Coordinates of C-alpha atoms in Angstrom, one line a residue:
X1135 CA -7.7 -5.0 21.2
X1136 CA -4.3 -3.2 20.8
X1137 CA -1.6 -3.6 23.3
X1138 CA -1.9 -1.9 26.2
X1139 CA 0.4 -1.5 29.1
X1140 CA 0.2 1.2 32.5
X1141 CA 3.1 2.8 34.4
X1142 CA 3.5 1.5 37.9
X1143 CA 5.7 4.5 38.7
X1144 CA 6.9 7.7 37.2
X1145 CA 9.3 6.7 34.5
X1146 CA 10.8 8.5 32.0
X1147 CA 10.5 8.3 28.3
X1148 CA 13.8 7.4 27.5
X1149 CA 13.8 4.9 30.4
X1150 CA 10.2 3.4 29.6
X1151 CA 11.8 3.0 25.7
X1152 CA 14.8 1.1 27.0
X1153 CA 13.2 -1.1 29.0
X1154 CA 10.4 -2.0 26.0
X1155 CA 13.2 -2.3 23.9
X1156 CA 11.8 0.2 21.4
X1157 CA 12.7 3.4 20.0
X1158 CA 10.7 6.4 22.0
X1159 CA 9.4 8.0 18.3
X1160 CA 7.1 4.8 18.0
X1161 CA 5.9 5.3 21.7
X1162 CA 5.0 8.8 20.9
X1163 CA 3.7 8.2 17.3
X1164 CA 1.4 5.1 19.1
X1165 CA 0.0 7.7 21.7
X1166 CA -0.5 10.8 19.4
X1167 CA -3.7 11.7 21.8
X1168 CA -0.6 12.2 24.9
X1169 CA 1.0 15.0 25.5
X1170 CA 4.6 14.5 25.9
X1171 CA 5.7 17.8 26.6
X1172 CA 8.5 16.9 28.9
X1173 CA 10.6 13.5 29.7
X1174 CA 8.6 12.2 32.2
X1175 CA 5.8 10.2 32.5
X1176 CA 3.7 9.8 35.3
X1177 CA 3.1 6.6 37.1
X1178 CA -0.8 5.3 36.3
X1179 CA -0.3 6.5 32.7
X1180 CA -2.0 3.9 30.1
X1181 CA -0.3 3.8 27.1
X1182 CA -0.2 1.5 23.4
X1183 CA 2.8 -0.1 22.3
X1184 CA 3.6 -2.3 19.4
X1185 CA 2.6 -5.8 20.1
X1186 CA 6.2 -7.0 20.2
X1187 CA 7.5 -5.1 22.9
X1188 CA 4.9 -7.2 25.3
X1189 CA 7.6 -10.0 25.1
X1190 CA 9.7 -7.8 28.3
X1191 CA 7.0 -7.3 30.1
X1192 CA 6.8 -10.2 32.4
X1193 CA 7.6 -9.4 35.9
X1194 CA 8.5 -5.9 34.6
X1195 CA 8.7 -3.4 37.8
X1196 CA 8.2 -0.3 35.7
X1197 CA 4.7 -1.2 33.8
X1198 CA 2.3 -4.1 33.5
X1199 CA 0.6 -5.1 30.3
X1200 CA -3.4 -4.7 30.8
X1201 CA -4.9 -6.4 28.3
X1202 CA -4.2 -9.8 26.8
X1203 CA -2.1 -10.8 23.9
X1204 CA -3.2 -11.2 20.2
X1205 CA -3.3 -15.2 19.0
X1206 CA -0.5 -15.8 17.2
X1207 CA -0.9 -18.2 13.7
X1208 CA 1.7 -20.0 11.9
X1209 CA 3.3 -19.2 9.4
X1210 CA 5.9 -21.3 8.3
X1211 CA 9.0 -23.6 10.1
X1212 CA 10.8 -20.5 10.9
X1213 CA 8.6 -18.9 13.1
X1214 CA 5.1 -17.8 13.9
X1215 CA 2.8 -14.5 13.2
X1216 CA 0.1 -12.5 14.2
X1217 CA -0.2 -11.3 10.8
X1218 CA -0.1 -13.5 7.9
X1219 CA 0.1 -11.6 4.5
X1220 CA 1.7 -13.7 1.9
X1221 CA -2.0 -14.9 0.9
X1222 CA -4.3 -13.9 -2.2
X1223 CA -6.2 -10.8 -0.7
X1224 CA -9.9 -9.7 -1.3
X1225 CA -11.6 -6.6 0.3
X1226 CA -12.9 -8.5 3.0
X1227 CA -9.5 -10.1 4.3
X1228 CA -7.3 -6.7 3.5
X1229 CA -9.6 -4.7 5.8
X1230 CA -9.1 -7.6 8.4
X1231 CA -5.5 -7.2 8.2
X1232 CA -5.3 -3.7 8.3
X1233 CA -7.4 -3.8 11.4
X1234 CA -5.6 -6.3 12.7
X1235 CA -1.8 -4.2 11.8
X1236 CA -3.4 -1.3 12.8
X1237 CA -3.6 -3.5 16.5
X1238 CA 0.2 -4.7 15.9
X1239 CA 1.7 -1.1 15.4
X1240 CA -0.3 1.5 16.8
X1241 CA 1.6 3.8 15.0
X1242 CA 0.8 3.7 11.7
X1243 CA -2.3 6.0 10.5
X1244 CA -5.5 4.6 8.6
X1245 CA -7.9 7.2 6.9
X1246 CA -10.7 6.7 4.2
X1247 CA -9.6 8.6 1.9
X1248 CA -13.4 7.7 -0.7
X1249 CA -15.2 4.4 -1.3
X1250 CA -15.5 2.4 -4.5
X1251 CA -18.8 2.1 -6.7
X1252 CA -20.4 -0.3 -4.3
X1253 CA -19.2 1.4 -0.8
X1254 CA -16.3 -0.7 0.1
X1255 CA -13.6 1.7 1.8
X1256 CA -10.7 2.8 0.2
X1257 CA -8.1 2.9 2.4
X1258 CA -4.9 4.6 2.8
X1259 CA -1.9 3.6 5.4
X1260 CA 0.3 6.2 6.6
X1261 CA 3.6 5.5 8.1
X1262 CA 6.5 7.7 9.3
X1263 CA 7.0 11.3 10.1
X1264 CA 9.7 12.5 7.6
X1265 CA 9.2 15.2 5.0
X1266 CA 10.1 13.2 2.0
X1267 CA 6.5 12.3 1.4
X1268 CA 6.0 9.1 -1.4
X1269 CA 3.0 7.3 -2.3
X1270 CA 2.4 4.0 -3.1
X1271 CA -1.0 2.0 -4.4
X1272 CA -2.0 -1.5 -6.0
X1273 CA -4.7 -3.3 -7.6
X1274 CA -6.2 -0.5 -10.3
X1275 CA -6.8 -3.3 -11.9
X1276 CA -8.8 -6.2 -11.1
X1277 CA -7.2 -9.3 -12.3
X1278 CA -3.7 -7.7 -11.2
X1279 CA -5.0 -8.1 -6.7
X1280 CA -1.5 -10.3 -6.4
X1281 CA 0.1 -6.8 -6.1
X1282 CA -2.4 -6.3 -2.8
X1283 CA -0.5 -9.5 -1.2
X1284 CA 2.7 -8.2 -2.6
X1285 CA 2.6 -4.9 -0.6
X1286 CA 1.0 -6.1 2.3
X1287 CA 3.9 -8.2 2.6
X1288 CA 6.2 -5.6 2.0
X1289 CA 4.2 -3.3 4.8
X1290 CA 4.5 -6.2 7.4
X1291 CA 8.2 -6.7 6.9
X1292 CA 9.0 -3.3 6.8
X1293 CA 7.0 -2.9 10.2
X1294 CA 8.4 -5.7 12.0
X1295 CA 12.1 -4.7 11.6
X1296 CA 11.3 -1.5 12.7
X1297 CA 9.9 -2.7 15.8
X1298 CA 12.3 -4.9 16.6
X1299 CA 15.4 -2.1 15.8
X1300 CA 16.4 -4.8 12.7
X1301 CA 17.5 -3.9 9.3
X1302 CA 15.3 -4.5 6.2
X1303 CA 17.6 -5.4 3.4
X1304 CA 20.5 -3.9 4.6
X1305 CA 18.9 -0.4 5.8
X1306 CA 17.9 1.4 9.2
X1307 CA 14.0 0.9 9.3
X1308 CA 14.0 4.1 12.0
X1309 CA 16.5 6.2 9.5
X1310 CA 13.4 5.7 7.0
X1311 CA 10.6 6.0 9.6
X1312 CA 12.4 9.5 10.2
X1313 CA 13.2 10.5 7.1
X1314 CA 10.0 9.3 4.7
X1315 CA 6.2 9.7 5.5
X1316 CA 4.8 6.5 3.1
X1317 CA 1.4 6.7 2.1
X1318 CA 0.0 3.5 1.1
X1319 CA -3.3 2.5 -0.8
X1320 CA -3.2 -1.1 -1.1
X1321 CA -6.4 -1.6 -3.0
X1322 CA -7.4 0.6 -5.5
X1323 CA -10.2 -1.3 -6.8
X1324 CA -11.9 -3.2 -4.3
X1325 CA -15.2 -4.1 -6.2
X1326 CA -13.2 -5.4 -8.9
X1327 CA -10.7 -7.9 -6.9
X1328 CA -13.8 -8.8 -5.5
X1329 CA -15.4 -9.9 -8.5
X1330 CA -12.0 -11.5 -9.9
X1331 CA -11.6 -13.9 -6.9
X1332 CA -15.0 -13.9 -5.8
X1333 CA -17.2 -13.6 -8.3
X1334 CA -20.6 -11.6 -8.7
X1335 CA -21.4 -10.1 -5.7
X1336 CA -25.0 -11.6 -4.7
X1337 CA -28.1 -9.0 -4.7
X1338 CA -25.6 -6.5 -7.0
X1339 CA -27.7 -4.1 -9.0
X1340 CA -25.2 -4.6 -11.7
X1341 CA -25.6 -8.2 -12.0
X1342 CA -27.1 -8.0 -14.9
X1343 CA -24.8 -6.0 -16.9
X1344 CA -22.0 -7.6 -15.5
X1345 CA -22.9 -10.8 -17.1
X1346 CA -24.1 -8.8 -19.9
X1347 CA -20.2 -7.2 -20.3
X1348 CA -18.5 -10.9 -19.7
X1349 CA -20.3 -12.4 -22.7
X1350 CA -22.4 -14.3 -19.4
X1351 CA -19.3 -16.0 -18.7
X1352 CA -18.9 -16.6 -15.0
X1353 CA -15.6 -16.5 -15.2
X1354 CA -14.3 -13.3 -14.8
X1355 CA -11.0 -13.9 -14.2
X1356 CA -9.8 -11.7 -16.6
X1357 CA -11.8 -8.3 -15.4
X1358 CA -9.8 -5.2 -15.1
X1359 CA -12.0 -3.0 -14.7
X1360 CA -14.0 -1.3 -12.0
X1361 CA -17.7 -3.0 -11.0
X1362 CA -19.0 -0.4 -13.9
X1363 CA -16.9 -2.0 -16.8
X1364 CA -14.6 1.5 -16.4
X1365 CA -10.8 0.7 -16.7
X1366 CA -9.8 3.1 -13.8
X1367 CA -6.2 3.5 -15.3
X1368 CA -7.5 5.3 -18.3
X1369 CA -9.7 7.8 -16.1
X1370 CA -7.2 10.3 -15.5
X1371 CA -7.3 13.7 -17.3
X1372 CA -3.7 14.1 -19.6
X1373 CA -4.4 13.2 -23.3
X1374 CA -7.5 11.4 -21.8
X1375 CA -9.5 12.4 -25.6
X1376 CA -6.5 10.4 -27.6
X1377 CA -7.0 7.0 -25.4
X1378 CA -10.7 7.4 -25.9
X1379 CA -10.2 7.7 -29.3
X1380 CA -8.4 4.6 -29.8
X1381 CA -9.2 2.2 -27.0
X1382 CA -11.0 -0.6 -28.1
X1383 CA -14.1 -1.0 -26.0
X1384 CA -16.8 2.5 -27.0
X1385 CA -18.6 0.8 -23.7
X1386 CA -18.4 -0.3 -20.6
X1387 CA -16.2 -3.2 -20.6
X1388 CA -14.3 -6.1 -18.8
X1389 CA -11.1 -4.1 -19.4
X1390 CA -9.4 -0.6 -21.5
X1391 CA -12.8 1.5 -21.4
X1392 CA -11.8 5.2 -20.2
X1393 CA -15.5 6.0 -19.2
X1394 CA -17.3 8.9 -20.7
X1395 CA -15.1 11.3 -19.0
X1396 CA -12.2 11.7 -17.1
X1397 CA -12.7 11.0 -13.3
X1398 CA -15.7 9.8 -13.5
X1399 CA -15.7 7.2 -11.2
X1400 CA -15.0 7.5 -7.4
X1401 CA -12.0 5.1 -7.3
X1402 CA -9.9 7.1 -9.6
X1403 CA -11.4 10.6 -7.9
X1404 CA -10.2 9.2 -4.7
X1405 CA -6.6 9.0 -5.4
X1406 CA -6.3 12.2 -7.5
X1407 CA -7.9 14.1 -4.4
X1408 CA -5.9 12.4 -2.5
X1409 CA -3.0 13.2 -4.2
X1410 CA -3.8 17.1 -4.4
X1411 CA -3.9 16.8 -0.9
X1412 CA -0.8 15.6 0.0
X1413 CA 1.6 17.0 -3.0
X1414 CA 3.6 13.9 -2.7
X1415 CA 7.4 13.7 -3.5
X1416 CA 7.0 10.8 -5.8
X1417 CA 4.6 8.0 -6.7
X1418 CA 4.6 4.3 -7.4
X1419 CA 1.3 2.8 -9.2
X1420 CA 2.2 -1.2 -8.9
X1421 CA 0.5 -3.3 -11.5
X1422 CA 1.4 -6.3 -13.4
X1423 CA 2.9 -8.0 -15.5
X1424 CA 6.4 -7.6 -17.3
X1425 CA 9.2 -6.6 -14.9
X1426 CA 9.4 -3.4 -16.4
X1427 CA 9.1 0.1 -14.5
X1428 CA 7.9 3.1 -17.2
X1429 CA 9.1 6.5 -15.7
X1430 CA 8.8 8.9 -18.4
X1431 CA 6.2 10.9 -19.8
X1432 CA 6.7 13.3 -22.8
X1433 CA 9.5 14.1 -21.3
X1434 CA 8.1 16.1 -18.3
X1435 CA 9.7 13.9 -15.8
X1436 CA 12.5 15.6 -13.7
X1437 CA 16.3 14.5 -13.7
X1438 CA 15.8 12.8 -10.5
X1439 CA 13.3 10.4 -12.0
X1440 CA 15.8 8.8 -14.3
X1441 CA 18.7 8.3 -10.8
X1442 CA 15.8 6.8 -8.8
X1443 CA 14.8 4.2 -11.5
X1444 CA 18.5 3.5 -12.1
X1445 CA 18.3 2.2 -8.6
X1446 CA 15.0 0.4 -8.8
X1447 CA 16.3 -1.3 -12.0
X1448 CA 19.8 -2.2 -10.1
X1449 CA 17.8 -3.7 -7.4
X1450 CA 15.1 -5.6 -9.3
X1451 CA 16.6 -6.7 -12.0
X1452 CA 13.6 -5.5 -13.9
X1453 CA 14.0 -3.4 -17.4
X1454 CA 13.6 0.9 -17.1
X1455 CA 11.4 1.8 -20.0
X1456 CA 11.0 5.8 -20.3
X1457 CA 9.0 6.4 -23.2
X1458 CA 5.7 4.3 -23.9
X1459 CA 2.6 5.5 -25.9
X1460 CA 0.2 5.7 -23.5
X1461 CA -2.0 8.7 -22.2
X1462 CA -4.6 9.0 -19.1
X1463 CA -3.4 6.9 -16.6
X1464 CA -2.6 7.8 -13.1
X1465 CA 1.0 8.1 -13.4
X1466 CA 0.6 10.1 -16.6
X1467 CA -1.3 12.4 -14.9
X1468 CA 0.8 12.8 -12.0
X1469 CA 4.2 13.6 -13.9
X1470 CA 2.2 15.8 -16.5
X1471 CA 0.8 17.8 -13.3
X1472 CA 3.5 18.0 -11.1
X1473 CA 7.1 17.5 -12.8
X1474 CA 7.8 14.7 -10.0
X1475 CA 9.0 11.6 -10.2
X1476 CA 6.2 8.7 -10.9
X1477 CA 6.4 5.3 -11.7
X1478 CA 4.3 2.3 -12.9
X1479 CA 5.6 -0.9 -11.5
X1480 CA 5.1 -3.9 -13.6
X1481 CA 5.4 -7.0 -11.2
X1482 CA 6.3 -10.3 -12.3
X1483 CA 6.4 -12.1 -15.8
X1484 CA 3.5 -14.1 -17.5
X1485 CA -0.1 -13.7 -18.0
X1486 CA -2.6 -11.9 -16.0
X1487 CA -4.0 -13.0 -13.6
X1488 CA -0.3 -14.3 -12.1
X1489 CA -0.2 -17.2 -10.9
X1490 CA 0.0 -16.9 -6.8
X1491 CA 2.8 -19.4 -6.7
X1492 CA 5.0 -16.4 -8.2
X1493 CA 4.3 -14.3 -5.4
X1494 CA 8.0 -14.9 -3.5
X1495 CA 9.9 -14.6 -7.0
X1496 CA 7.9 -11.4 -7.4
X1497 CA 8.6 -10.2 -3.5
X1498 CA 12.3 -11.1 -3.8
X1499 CA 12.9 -8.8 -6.7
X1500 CA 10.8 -6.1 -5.7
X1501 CA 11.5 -5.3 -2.5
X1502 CA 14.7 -3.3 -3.2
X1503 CA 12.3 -1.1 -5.5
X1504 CA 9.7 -0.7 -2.0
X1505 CA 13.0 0.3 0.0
X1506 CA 14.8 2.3 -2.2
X1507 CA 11.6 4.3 -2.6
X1508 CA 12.2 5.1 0.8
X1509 CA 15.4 6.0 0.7
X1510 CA 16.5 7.5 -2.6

């Protein structure tokens, strides 16, 4: 149950957003089935607000909260949480967080934007209301889910300073609300995290071929791919016929299969659709592992690709690579298609699967490249 709070008497919105201690664009963008056609809102008027704001409620004269508040858990020494993200994430806990954010900051926007091979939702966040419009996603690839965690964490932080009128790193979370509308899949692949952490689902009619693919190893610790042995990073149409040529696997496979065709499989349609839809600004694919970020591709990127991945590099710490020979993934596809910026993040340093106790090495390097996103 979100936050909910009523007027006790007819208040305006620039009083009601003084008194919560919040900016009045995240009362409105929480209440986007109001009308707030003019200042004033009338007394009786039930309304959600971001979870922190309940902490100025008590004995409040202008409103009273009307439901209860969310447990909190801890987190560490420094202080407590509703919403703990710096964990491992499969399909089932992600959609419990989101749920759970979605409770936290009534504000931000879910939609189902497809669902993977075995029906699992595929889920996209939206935040803000500016018209510099950039897209972010993690977890294409299965044995690469710490990237999930990573940007969950990223996404709580960012949230949680805005509420609280803090700066993230140095910058004006509302200046970034305002200016930047983020779109944000955090799992691209849920069937296939699922399988890397959790191993073959029970009752799956691909059990068989699973095992079959894996060599009937249980462990699958090393799967990329989606649950049909498809690498969904080699599914996207630009120069798709010259990585099926070479790749490896002429089969389904744990990992580097293209498929039999471009965009064949529902994950990778999902975020091409979505991106048609939305003609973003820019796009960030996160992956790992080798703290570089590639931004080129045959050389259809625009000028501004090259000043933005200065910064990220700056930031980071992590090495700009322009050129690499690779065709058919989802960046690729997007810089081929639509002369914008795109980049594939490659988070942290070592072997995949990375190890989780890298995850606040990898968060303190990459968050500059989350913000800057934002803001460059």
């Amino acid at each position: 149950m979100m936050t909910i709070i009523r007027t006790k008497k007819e208040i305006s919105l620039n009083l009601l957003a003084k008194h919560l201690e919040i900016k009045k664009e995240l009362i409105i963008d929480s209440n986007v089935n109001k009308k707030f056609e003019t200042d004033i809102i009338e007394a009786n008027t039930q309304l959600s607000i971001p979870y922190n704001c309940e902490l100025v409620l008590e004995n409040s004269e202008l409103v009273e909260l009307m439901n209860k508040s969310l447990p909190r858990v801890h987190e560490n020494s420094q202080r407590d949480t509703i919403l703990y993200t710096k964990k491992p994430y499969d399909s089932e806990s992600l959609y419990k967080d989101i749920d759970l954010l979605l409770k936290i900051y009534p504000f931000v926007k879910k939609e189902i934007i497809g669902h993977s091979v075995l029906g699992s939702p595929l889920i996209e966040l939206t935040i803000g209301k500016g018209h510099k419009k950039v897209h972010m996603n993690g977890s294409f690839h299965a044995n690469e889910w710490i990237t999930t965690s990573i940007m969950m964490h990223w996404l709580s932080d960012y949230l949680g300073a805005l509420v609280k009128g803090e700066q993230f790193a140095g910058h004006d979370c509302l200046s970034l609300y305002k200016d930047t509308t983020l779109s944000f899949v955090p799992m691209v692949n849920p069937d296939g995290v699922d399988l890397v952490l959790n191993g073959v689902p029970n009752h799956s009619e691909y059990k068989a071929s699973l095992y079959k693919m894996n060599d009937e190893s249980l462990d699958f610790s090393q799967w990329k791919a989606n649950i049909r042995g498809i690498d969904l990073n080699n599914q996207y149409p630009v120069n798709w016929e010259i990585e099926k040529e070479r790749k490896e696997p002429k089969s389904p496979a744990p990992r580097d299969y293209p498929g039999d065709g471009p965009l064949t499989e529902p994950e990778a349609i999902a975020l091409a659709e979505l991106v048609k839809k939305h003609g973003f600004d820019r796009v960030l694919a996160f992956h790992t592992q080798g703290e570089e970020i590639y931004w080129g591709y045959l050389r259809k990127e625009p000028e501004e690709a090259g000043r933005i991945v200065n910064e990220f590099e700056r930031l980071s710490g992590y090495k700009a690579v322009r050129d690499i020979d690779s065709h058919a993934g989802f960046r690729d596809w997007y810089v081929n298609e639509w002369r914008k910026p795109g980049f594939t993040v490659e988070l942290g340093f070592g072997q995949n699967p990375l190890p989780f106790s890298q995850f606040d090495e990898i968060y303190r390097k990459s968050k500059g490249i989350f913000l800057s996103a934002l803001y460059m």
